DNA sequence: CAGAAGCGTTCTGTATACGGAACGGCAAGC
DNA sequence: GCTTGCCGTTCCGTATACAGAACGCTTCTG
């Protein structure tokens, strides 16, 4: 969701370096062999696997092909993005930009059994929609929250502060955020 | 042996550039604002969004934080597996299996401007829910379809035959299919 | 209108990622 | 032993990604 800080992670270099080495070994390639297949210098690959280089997008892309994975396979841990407040865990499933310039983001949302998350206003015209799948959620503009049980859904304007909480255990659902056209 | 100078895929630059711009706008950030939040030069970001730069891993990582997405959110194509039949294009975003054995599938749905798709019954107790984001859809159990406009949603039991169609152009939305516990 | 503030783009010097060459290590063959 | 071959690492000159400054543009505000 907007404005959340990422969980501070170790340098992405180390993670990518490890992943490339793993995949290369899994394919049975030597370092030199992979470098020539990918069309990059083997010195480049050597330092990249050692974690002493900061690869460019195109270098990673060149490697993804011979390794047989999409680009996300090199940089991803495969999981979505966790919110550090410990209450809401939102995993981004997709972002769609429409012809008119508006965007739609879809998240898989998990709300912890206890605690409340207050999200600051988004841009004017933004609308959120939550379909609850398990548990019961209490969500909506701050002061006007509503209870949403499994199998129900609710939508609310998100251009004012709004809150997320669960009742009687944790809750899960699909959150859709629709941002209207028109830049900042 | 340089095997693939592959069938020239679209440069990953363009895809990443577009994606960053989309996410930035969705967050309501200006180019300058995002650059300073990410701790990178705004000239860098400008050329990056224009697709004239080949960003390094660390630059992408710096941007992922303020944009609230994991690194894969920047480099991924964001699409899942597609099940097209000429009328309905359903891209699977995620499948979740719950403690009780039930499952939830989330799709990004595109319904073509003309044509109707009739879907056979699913298992007893299965419920579908559609949130329409663009266009107007006409969906529901066959014989009891309802119109769902952009910004509206509808759910229906899917244990009887049900249909999908669009009205006045194509329609897009988020489809959630909830299957109850109790396997085949 | 002038001035200020904010935006995104273009310019500029520096740091560094790049490909390729040169190097040392290890194994098999003559 | 001395090759020959391939490995991964380290070095080097060049291309370029970077941060920041300078610029033109638009939108307020007095």
Short mmCIF file of C-alpha atoms (C1' of nucleotides) in Angstrom, two decimals:
data_model
loop_
_atom_site.label_atom_id
_atom_site.label_comp_id
_atom_site.label_asym_id
_atom_site.label_seq_id
_atom_site.Cartn_x
_atom_site.Cartn_y
_atom_site.Cartn_z
CA UNK A 1 0.00 0.00 0.00
CA UNK A 2 1.06 3.47 -0.54
CA UNK A 3 3.50 5.08 1.70
CA UNK A 4 4.68 2.04 3.51
CA UNK A 5 8.36 1.78 4.08
CA UNK A 6 10.02 -1.38 3.01
CA UNK A 7 11.44 -3.69 5.51
CA UNK A 8 15.06 -2.71 5.48
CA UNK A 9 16.90 -5.50 3.84
CA UNK A 10 20.44 -6.50 3.32
CA UNK A 11 22.03 -5.16 0.23
CA UNK A 12 20.22 -6.52 -2.77
CA UNK A 13 23.60 -7.35 -4.25
CA UNK A 14 24.19 -10.26 -1.96
CA UNK A 15 20.76 -11.75 -2.60
CA UNK A 16 21.06 -11.46 -6.35
CA UNK A 17 24.61 -12.77 -6.30
CA UNK A 18 23.60 -15.84 -4.38
CA UNK A 19 20.63 -16.44 -6.59
CA UNK A 20 22.64 -16.27 -9.78
CA UNK A 21 25.22 -18.68 -8.47
CA UNK A 22 22.51 -21.11 -7.40
CA UNK A 23 20.77 -20.98 -10.72
CA UNK A 24 23.99 -21.30 -12.66
CA UNK A 25 24.98 -24.40 -10.72
CA UNK A 26 21.49 -25.82 -11.08
CA UNK A 27 21.81 -25.49 -14.84
CA UNK A 28 25.23 -27.06 -14.76
CA UNK A 29 26.89 -24.05 -16.29
CA UNK A 30 30.40 -22.90 -15.57
CA UNK A 31 30.95 -19.26 -14.89
CA UNK A 32 32.68 -18.81 -18.22
CA UNK A 33 30.01 -20.76 -20.02
CA UNK A 34 27.19 -18.72 -18.62
CA UNK A 35 29.00 -15.50 -19.37
CA UNK A 36 29.43 -16.38 -23.02
CA UNK A 37 25.85 -17.62 -23.35
CA UNK A 38 24.58 -14.42 -21.82
CA UNK A 39 26.92 -12.37 -23.96
CA UNK A 40 28.57 -10.65 -21.03
CA UNK A 41 32.17 -10.58 -19.89
CA UNK A 42 33.16 -13.34 -17.57
CA UNK A 43 34.96 -10.85 -15.39
CA UNK A 44 31.67 -9.08 -14.99
CA UNK A 45 29.93 -12.25 -13.94
CA UNK A 46 32.71 -13.22 -11.58
CA UNK A 47 32.52 -9.98 -9.65
CA UNK A 48 28.76 -10.05 -9.83
CA UNK A 49 28.61 -13.43 -8.13
CA UNK A 50 31.13 -12.24 -5.60
CA UNK A 51 28.77 -9.43 -4.72
CA UNK A 52 31.30 -6.73 -5.50
CA UNK A 53 29.39 -5.32 -8.46
CA UNK A 54 26.16 -3.43 -8.82
CA UNK A 55 24.72 -4.90 -12.00
CA UNK A 56 22.62 -2.95 -14.45
CA UNK A 57 19.16 -3.99 -15.51
CA UNK A 58 20.39 -5.11 -18.91
CA UNK A 59 23.09 -7.29 -17.43
CA UNK A 60 20.51 -9.03 -15.28
CA UNK A 61 18.21 -9.39 -18.24
CA UNK A 62 20.99 -10.94 -20.29
CA UNK A 63 21.55 -13.50 -17.57
CA UNK A 64 17.89 -14.34 -17.05
CA UNK A 65 17.59 -15.87 -20.52
CA UNK A 66 20.23 -18.60 -20.31
CA UNK A 67 19.28 -19.26 -16.70
CA UNK A 68 15.76 -19.97 -17.85
CA UNK A 69 14.00 -17.64 -15.46
CA UNK A 70 12.14 -14.38 -15.83
CA UNK A 71 13.78 -11.28 -14.51
CA UNK A 72 11.79 -11.58 -11.33
CA UNK A 73 13.45 -14.92 -10.74
CA UNK A 74 16.74 -13.15 -10.26
CA UNK A 75 15.72 -10.29 -8.06
CA UNK A 76 12.72 -11.71 -6.29
CA UNK A 77 12.28 -13.53 -3.10
CA UNK A 78 8.93 -14.39 -4.58
CA UNK A 79 6.98 -12.87 -1.80
CA UNK A 80 5.11 -9.66 -1.70
CA UNK A 81 5.82 -6.69 0.39
CA UNK A 82 5.32 -6.84 4.11
CA UNK A 83 4.22 -3.87 6.08
CA UNK A 84 6.34 -3.39 9.17
CA UNK A 85 3.60 -2.31 11.55
CA UNK A 86 2.75 -5.91 12.26
CA UNK A 87 -0.94 -5.34 11.76
CA UNK A 88 -1.49 -5.29 8.03
CA UNK A 89 0.38 -7.42 5.54
CA UNK A 90 -0.35 -6.35 1.98
CA UNK A 91 1.01 -8.33 -0.94
CA UNK A 92 0.83 -6.60 -4.24
CA UNK A 93 -0.66 -8.89 -6.86
CA UNK A 94 -0.80 -6.54 -9.81
CA UNK A 95 -0.86 -2.93 -10.89
CA UNK A 96 -2.91 -1.94 -13.94
CA UNK A 97 -2.79 1.39 -15.67
CA UNK A 98 -5.79 2.25 -17.78
CA UNK A 99 -6.14 4.19 -21.00
CA UNK A 100 -7.47 7.17 -19.13
CA UNK A 101 -4.42 7.28 -16.87
CA UNK A 102 -6.12 5.86 -13.79
CA UNK A 103 -4.57 2.89 -12.05
CA UNK A 104 -5.82 -0.14 -10.17
CA UNK A 105 -3.74 -1.99 -7.61
CA UNK A 106 -4.77 -5.37 -6.27
CA UNK A 107 -3.43 -6.72 -2.97
CA UNK A 108 -3.84 -9.83 -0.93
CA UNK A 109 -4.46 -8.46 2.52
CA UNK A 110 -3.91 -10.10 5.89
CA UNK A 111 -4.97 -8.21 9.00
CA UNK A 112 -3.53 -9.45 12.28
CA UNK A 113 -5.77 -10.52 15.13
CA UNK A 114 -5.03 -7.47 17.17
CA UNK A 115 -3.99 -3.93 16.51
CA UNK A 116 -5.24 -1.21 14.24
CA UNK A 117 -3.58 0.33 11.28
CA UNK A 118 -4.36 3.89 10.30
CA UNK A 119 -3.54 4.75 6.72
CA UNK A 120 -3.14 8.38 5.69
CA UNK A 121 -5.32 9.84 2.91
CA UNK A 122 -4.55 8.99 -0.68
CA UNK A 123 -5.15 11.27 -3.58
CA UNK A 124 -8.60 12.76 -4.02
CA UNK A 125 -10.91 10.38 -5.79
CA UNK A 126 -9.10 7.24 -4.72
CA UNK A 127 -11.43 4.42 -3.77
CA UNK A 128 -10.61 1.24 -1.90
CA UNK A 129 -12.61 -1.95 -2.01
CA UNK A 130 -12.18 -4.93 0.27
CA UNK A 131 -13.57 -8.38 -0.24
CA UNK A 132 -13.20 -10.38 2.94
CA UNK A 133 -12.51 -14.06 2.49
CA UNK A 134 -11.72 -15.28 5.99
CA UNK A 135 -12.38 -13.69 9.35
CA UNK A 136 -14.05 -10.37 10.03
CA UNK A 137 -12.57 -6.98 9.24
CA UNK A 138 -13.41 -3.56 10.57
CA UNK A 139 -12.39 -1.08 7.91
CA UNK A 140 -13.29 2.24 6.38
CA UNK A 141 -12.79 5.96 6.84
CA UNK A 142 -11.69 6.67 10.38
CA UNK A 143 -14.80 7.21 12.46
CA UNK A 144 -17.03 5.45 9.96
CA UNK A 145 -15.60 1.95 9.92
CA UNK A 146 -17.88 -0.91 9.11
CA UNK A 147 -17.74 -4.59 9.91
CA UNK A 148 -17.14 -6.81 6.93
CA UNK A 149 -17.53 -10.55 7.42
CA UNK A 150 -16.20 -13.36 5.29
CA UNK A 151 -18.08 -13.39 2.01
CA UNK A 152 -18.93 -9.72 2.23
CA UNK A 153 -17.27 -6.69 0.78
CA UNK A 154 -17.17 -2.99 1.29
CA UNK A 155 -15.77 0.03 -0.48
CA UNK A 156 -14.96 3.50 0.77
CA UNK A 157 -13.33 6.71 -0.37
CA UNK A 158 -9.66 6.63 0.57
CA UNK A 159 -8.97 10.32 0.30
CA UNK A 160 -9.38 10.68 4.03
CA UNK A 161 -7.61 8.77 6.75
CA UNK A 162 -8.87 5.21 7.01
CA UNK A 163 -8.27 2.27 9.29
CA UNK A 164 -7.87 -1.48 9.12
CA UNK A 165 -8.49 -3.89 11.96
CA UNK A 166 -9.70 -7.44 12.45
CA UNK A 167 -12.30 -8.81 14.86
CA UNK A 168 -12.20 -12.16 16.60
CA UNK A 169 -8.96 -13.37 15.07
CA UNK A 170 -7.17 -12.39 11.92
CA UNK A 171 -8.80 -11.60 8.61
CA UNK A 172 -7.86 -12.05 4.99
CA UNK A 173 -9.19 -10.64 1.79
CA UNK A 174 -8.63 -8.96 -1.53
CA UNK A 175 -8.02 -5.23 -1.47
CA UNK A 176 -8.46 -3.17 -4.61
CA UNK A 177 -7.23 0.42 -4.73
CA UNK A 178 -8.46 2.53 -7.60
CA UNK A 179 -6.64 5.76 -8.28
CA UNK A 180 -8.32 8.20 -10.65
CA UNK A 181 -6.66 9.74 -13.72
CA UNK A 182 -4.78 12.96 -13.40
CA UNK A 183 -1.31 13.21 -12.09
CA UNK A 184 -0.21 14.85 -8.89
CA UNK B 1 27.63 -19.99 -29.95
CA UNK B 2 26.44 -16.83 -28.60
CA UNK B 3 23.27 -18.70 -29.14
CA UNK B 4 20.86 -16.06 -28.41
CA UNK B 5 21.12 -12.67 -29.49
CA UNK B 6 17.60 -13.50 -28.69
CA UNK B 7 14.61 -12.66 -30.67
CA UNK B 8 14.86 -9.13 -29.66
CA UNK B 9 12.49 -8.84 -26.81
CA UNK B 10 11.32 -5.42 -26.01
CA UNK B 11 14.08 -3.82 -24.03
CA UNK B 12 13.52 -4.34 -20.35
CA UNK B 13 14.21 -0.65 -20.00
CA UNK B 14 10.92 0.36 -21.50
CA UNK B 15 8.94 -2.00 -19.31
CA UNK B 16 10.65 -0.90 -16.13
CA UNK B 17 10.37 2.73 -17.14
CA UNK B 18 6.65 2.45 -17.66
CA UNK B 19 6.19 0.58 -14.46
CA UNK B 20 8.02 3.13 -12.37
CA UNK B 21 5.99 5.94 -13.85
CA UNK B 22 2.76 4.07 -13.17
CA UNK B 23 3.65 3.36 -9.59
CA UNK B 24 4.89 6.86 -8.98
CA UNK B 25 1.67 8.37 -10.22
CA UNK B 26 -0.39 5.85 -8.30
CA UNK B 27 1.34 7.04 -5.14
CA UNK B 28 0.75 10.64 -6.07
CA UNK B 29 4.46 11.43 -6.06
CA UNK B 30 6.09 13.96 -8.32
CA UNK B 31 9.26 12.98 -10.10
CA UNK B 32 11.30 15.27 -7.88
CA UNK B 33 9.56 14.04 -4.77
CA UNK B 34 10.18 10.41 -5.52
CA UNK B 35 13.81 11.07 -6.40
CA UNK B 36 14.45 12.74 -3.07
CA UNK B 37 12.58 10.08 -1.12
CA UNK B 38 14.59 7.40 -2.85
CA UNK B 39 17.80 9.33 -2.37
CA UNK B 40 18.65 9.41 -6.06
CA UNK B 41 19.18 12.32 -8.44
CA UNK B 42 16.10 13.58 -10.13
CA UNK B 43 17.95 13.74 -13.40
CA UNK B 44 18.59 10.05 -13.00
CA UNK B 45 14.93 9.34 -12.44
CA UNK B 46 13.88 11.55 -15.33
CA UNK B 47 16.03 9.70 -17.81
CA UNK B 48 15.11 6.41 -16.25
CA UNK B 49 11.41 7.03 -16.80
CA UNK B 50 12.17 8.19 -20.30
CA UNK B 51 13.76 4.83 -20.95
CA UNK B 52 17.11 6.30 -21.91
CA UNK B 53 18.98 4.85 -18.94
CA UNK B 54 20.01 1.40 -17.93
CA UNK B 55 19.51 1.49 -14.17
CA UNK B 56 21.63 -0.44 -11.74
CA UNK B 57 20.22 -2.88 -9.23
CA UNK B 58 20.78 -0.48 -6.38
CA UNK B 59 18.97 2.34 -8.12
CA UNK B 60 15.98 0.08 -8.62
CA UNK B 61 16.14 -1.05 -5.04
CA UNK B 62 16.23 2.53 -3.82
CA UNK B 63 13.07 3.24 -5.80
CA UNK B 64 11.21 0.14 -4.68
CA UNK B 65 11.09 1.35 -1.09
CA UNK B 66 9.22 4.63 -1.52
CA UNK B 67 7.04 3.06 -4.18
CA UNK B 68 5.95 0.48 -1.65
CA UNK B 69 6.65 -2.55 -3.78
CA UNK B 70 9.22 -5.32 -3.69
CA UNK B 71 11.91 -5.30 -6.30
CA UNK B 72 9.89 -7.75 -8.35
CA UNK B 73 7.14 -5.18 -8.52
CA UNK B 74 9.44 -3.05 -10.65
CA UNK B 75 10.85 -5.65 -12.98
CA UNK B 76 7.90 -8.04 -13.20
CA UNK B 77 5.39 -7.99 -15.96
CA UNK B 78 2.74 -8.33 -13.32
CA UNK B 79 0.76 -10.85 -15.26
CA UNK B 80 -0.08 -14.34 -14.29
CA UNK B 81 -1.17 -17.28 -16.33
CA UNK B 82 -3.79 -16.54 -18.84
CA UNK B 83 -6.85 -18.53 -19.77
CA UNK B 84 -8.17 -16.81 -22.87
CA UNK B 85 -11.08 -18.06 -24.92
CA UNK B 86 -11.71 -15.05 -27.09
CA UNK B 87 -14.24 -13.50 -24.80
CA UNK B 88 -12.88 -13.70 -21.31
CA UNK B 89 -9.22 -13.33 -20.47
CA UNK B 90 -8.57 -14.35 -16.88
CA UNK B 91 -5.10 -13.85 -15.46
CA UNK B 92 -4.49 -15.72 -12.30
CA UNK B 93 -2.94 -13.43 -9.71
CA UNK B 94 -2.80 -15.75 -6.75
CA UNK B 95 -4.25 -18.91 -5.23
CA UNK B 96 -4.62 -19.17 -1.48
CA UNK B 97 -5.42 -22.33 0.39
CA UNK B 98 -6.85 -21.78 3.84
CA UNK B 99 -6.52 -23.71 7.05
CA UNK B 100 -9.97 -25.19 6.61
CA UNK B 101 -9.10 -26.53 3.17
CA UNK B 102 -11.03 -23.94 1.22
CA UNK B 103 -9.27 -22.01 -1.50
CA UNK B 104 -9.46 -18.52 -2.92
CA UNK B 105 -8.37 -17.66 -6.42
CA UNK B 106 -7.91 -14.08 -7.58
CA UNK B 107 -7.95 -13.16 -11.26
CA UNK B 108 -7.58 -10.04 -13.30
CA UNK B 109 -10.48 -10.32 -15.70
CA UNK B 110 -10.90 -8.74 -19.11
CA UNK B 111 -14.18 -9.28 -20.94
CA UNK B 112 -14.16 -8.54 -24.66
CA UNK B 113 -16.57 -6.02 -26.15
CA UNK B 114 -18.69 -8.65 -27.77
CA UNK B 115 -19.47 -12.24 -27.12
CA UNK B 116 -20.68 -14.19 -24.12
CA UNK B 117 -18.93 -16.82 -22.13
CA UNK B 118 -20.91 -19.47 -20.36
CA UNK B 119 -19.05 -21.12 -17.55
CA UNK B 120 -20.11 -24.54 -16.28
CA UNK B 121 -21.08 -25.00 -12.64
CA UNK B 122 -18.33 -25.25 -10.07
CA UNK B 123 -18.51 -27.29 -6.94
CA UNK B 124 -21.42 -26.74 -4.60
CA UNK B 125 -20.81 -23.79 -2.35
CA UNK B 126 -18.43 -22.01 -4.69
CA UNK B 127 -18.97 -18.28 -4.78
CA UNK B 128 -17.65 -15.79 -7.32
CA UNK B 129 -17.26 -12.10 -6.73
CA UNK B 130 -16.52 -9.50 -9.37
CA UNK B 131 -15.35 -5.97 -8.78
CA UNK B 132 -15.64 -4.00 -12.01
CA UNK B 133 -12.99 -1.38 -12.55
CA UNK B 134 -13.56 -0.24 -16.13
CA UNK B 135 -16.54 -0.69 -18.44
CA UNK B 136 -19.77 -2.48 -17.64
CA UNK B 137 -20.17 -6.19 -17.15
CA UNK B 138 -23.23 -8.38 -17.31
CA UNK B 139 -22.55 -11.39 -15.14
CA UNK B 140 -24.18 -13.90 -12.87
CA UNK B 141 -26.05 -17.20 -12.91
CA UNK B 142 -27.47 -17.83 -16.36
CA UNK B 143 -30.92 -16.31 -16.49
CA UNK B 144 -30.25 -14.04 -13.53
CA UNK B 145 -27.38 -11.91 -14.78
CA UNK B 146 -27.01 -8.43 -13.42
CA UNK B 147 -25.33 -5.32 -14.76
CA UNK B 148 -22.23 -4.27 -12.87
CA UNK B 149 -20.75 -0.88 -13.69
CA UNK B 150 -17.30 0.45 -12.98
CA UNK B 151 -16.92 0.95 -9.27
CA UNK B 152 -19.57 -1.60 -8.43
CA UNK B 153 -19.30 -5.23 -7.53
CA UNK B 154 -21.45 -8.29 -7.40
CA UNK B 155 -21.22 -11.80 -6.12
CA UNK B 156 -23.16 -14.91 -7.05
CA UNK B 157 -23.21 -18.62 -6.37
CA UNK B 158 -21.15 -20.38 -9.00
CA UNK B 159 -22.52 -23.86 -8.50
CA UNK B 160 -24.85 -23.35 -11.43
CA UNK B 161 -23.96 -22.30 -14.96
CA UNK B 162 -23.06 -18.63 -15.12
CA UNK B 163 -22.21 -16.17 -17.85
CA UNK B 164 -19.84 -13.30 -18.48
CA UNK B 165 -20.39 -10.54 -21.01
CA UNK B 166 -19.56 -6.87 -21.41
CA UNK B 167 -21.82 -3.98 -22.38
CA UNK B 168 -20.83 -0.98 -24.46
CA UNK B 169 -17.21 -1.94 -24.98
CA UNK B 170 -14.93 -4.17 -23.00
CA UNK B 171 -14.82 -4.46 -19.25
CA UNK B 172 -12.13 -5.15 -16.69
CA UNK B 173 -12.19 -6.09 -13.08
CA UNK B 174 -11.04 -8.30 -10.26
CA UNK B 175 -12.64 -11.71 -10.01
CA UNK B 176 -12.46 -13.70 -6.79
CA UNK B 177 -13.49 -17.35 -6.75
CA UNK B 178 -14.01 -18.92 -3.36
CA UNK B 179 -14.16 -22.67 -3.19
CA UNK B 180 -15.36 -24.26 0.04
CA UNK B 181 -13.48 -26.99 1.92
CA UNK B 182 -13.97 -30.58 0.95
CA UNK B 183 -12.00 -31.87 -1.98
CA UNK B 184 -13.10 -33.92 -4.98
"C1'" DC C 1 2.82 42.45 -14.39
"C1'" DA C 2 7.12 40.81 -11.62
"C1'" DG C 3 8.69 37.48 -8.56
"C1'" DA C 4 8.75 33.03 -6.34
"C1'" DA C 5 8.05 28.21 -6.10
"C1'" DG C 6 7.63 23.96 -8.11
"C1'" DC C 7 7.91 20.87 -11.89
"C1'" DG C 8 10.57 17.85 -15.41
"C1'" DT C 9 14.57 18.04 -18.65
"C1'" DT C 10 19.29 18.72 -20.01
"C1'" DC C 11 24.02 19.48 -18.97
"C1'" DT C 12 28.64 18.28 -16.56
"C1'" DG C 13 32.26 16.14 -13.86
"C1'" DT C 14 33.11 11.96 -11.41
"C1'" DA C 15 32.60 7.24 -10.06
"C1'" DT C 16 32.02 2.83 -11.71
"C1'" DA C 17 30.05 -1.16 -14.69
"C1'" DC C 18 31.34 -2.92 -18.75
"C1'" DG C 19 34.10 -6.31 -22.13
"C1'" DG C 20 38.29 -8.18 -22.84
"C1'" DA C 21 43.07 -9.25 -21.81
"C1'" DA C 22 46.24 -11.06 -18.68
"C1'" DC C 23 46.98 -13.97 -14.84
"C1'" DG C 24 47.40 -18.05 -11.54
"C1'" DG C 25 45.44 -22.69 -10.35
"C1'" DC C 26 44.25 -27.30 -11.31
"C1'" DA C 27 43.75 -31.54 -14.12
"C1'" DA C 28 44.63 -34.62 -18.00
"C1'" DG C 29 47.86 -36.12 -22.05
"C1'" DC C 30 52.11 -36.32 -24.59
"C1'" DG D 1 58.67 -32.79 -16.30
"C1'" DC D 2 56.39 -29.60 -19.99
"C1'" DT D 3 52.47 -28.65 -22.54
"C1'" DT D 4 47.39 -28.00 -23.46
"C1'" DG D 5 42.88 -26.72 -21.88
"C1'" DC D 6 39.56 -24.81 -19.11
"C1'" DC D 7 38.53 -22.84 -14.82
"C1'" DG D 8 37.71 -18.48 -11.90
"C1'" DT D 9 40.03 -14.02 -10.61
"C1'" DT D 10 42.20 -9.63 -11.27
"C1'" DC D 11 43.60 -5.85 -14.05
"C1'" DC D 12 42.74 -2.03 -17.62
"C1'" DG D 13 40.77 1.40 -20.91
"C1'" DT D 14 36.36 2.94 -22.28
"C1'" DA D 15 31.53 3.76 -22.00
"C1'" DT D 16 28.07 5.26 -19.14
"C1'" DA D 17 25.14 5.65 -14.68
"C1'" DC D 18 25.35 8.58 -11.16
"C1'" DA D 19 24.39 13.23 -8.20
"C1'" DG D 20 23.83 17.75 -8.59
"C1'" DA D 21 23.67 22.17 -11.03
"C1'" DA D 22 21.61 24.87 -14.45
"C1'" DC D 23 17.84 25.52 -17.36
"C1'" DG D 24 13.05 26.37 -19.36
"C1'" DC D 25 8.44 25.92 -18.33
"C1'" DT D 26 4.04 26.43 -15.79
"C1'" DT D 27 1.35 27.97 -11.89
"C1'" DC D 28 0.53 30.66 -8.15
"C1'" DT D 29 0.65 35.29 -5.44
"C1'" DG D 30 1.16 39.92 -4.49
#
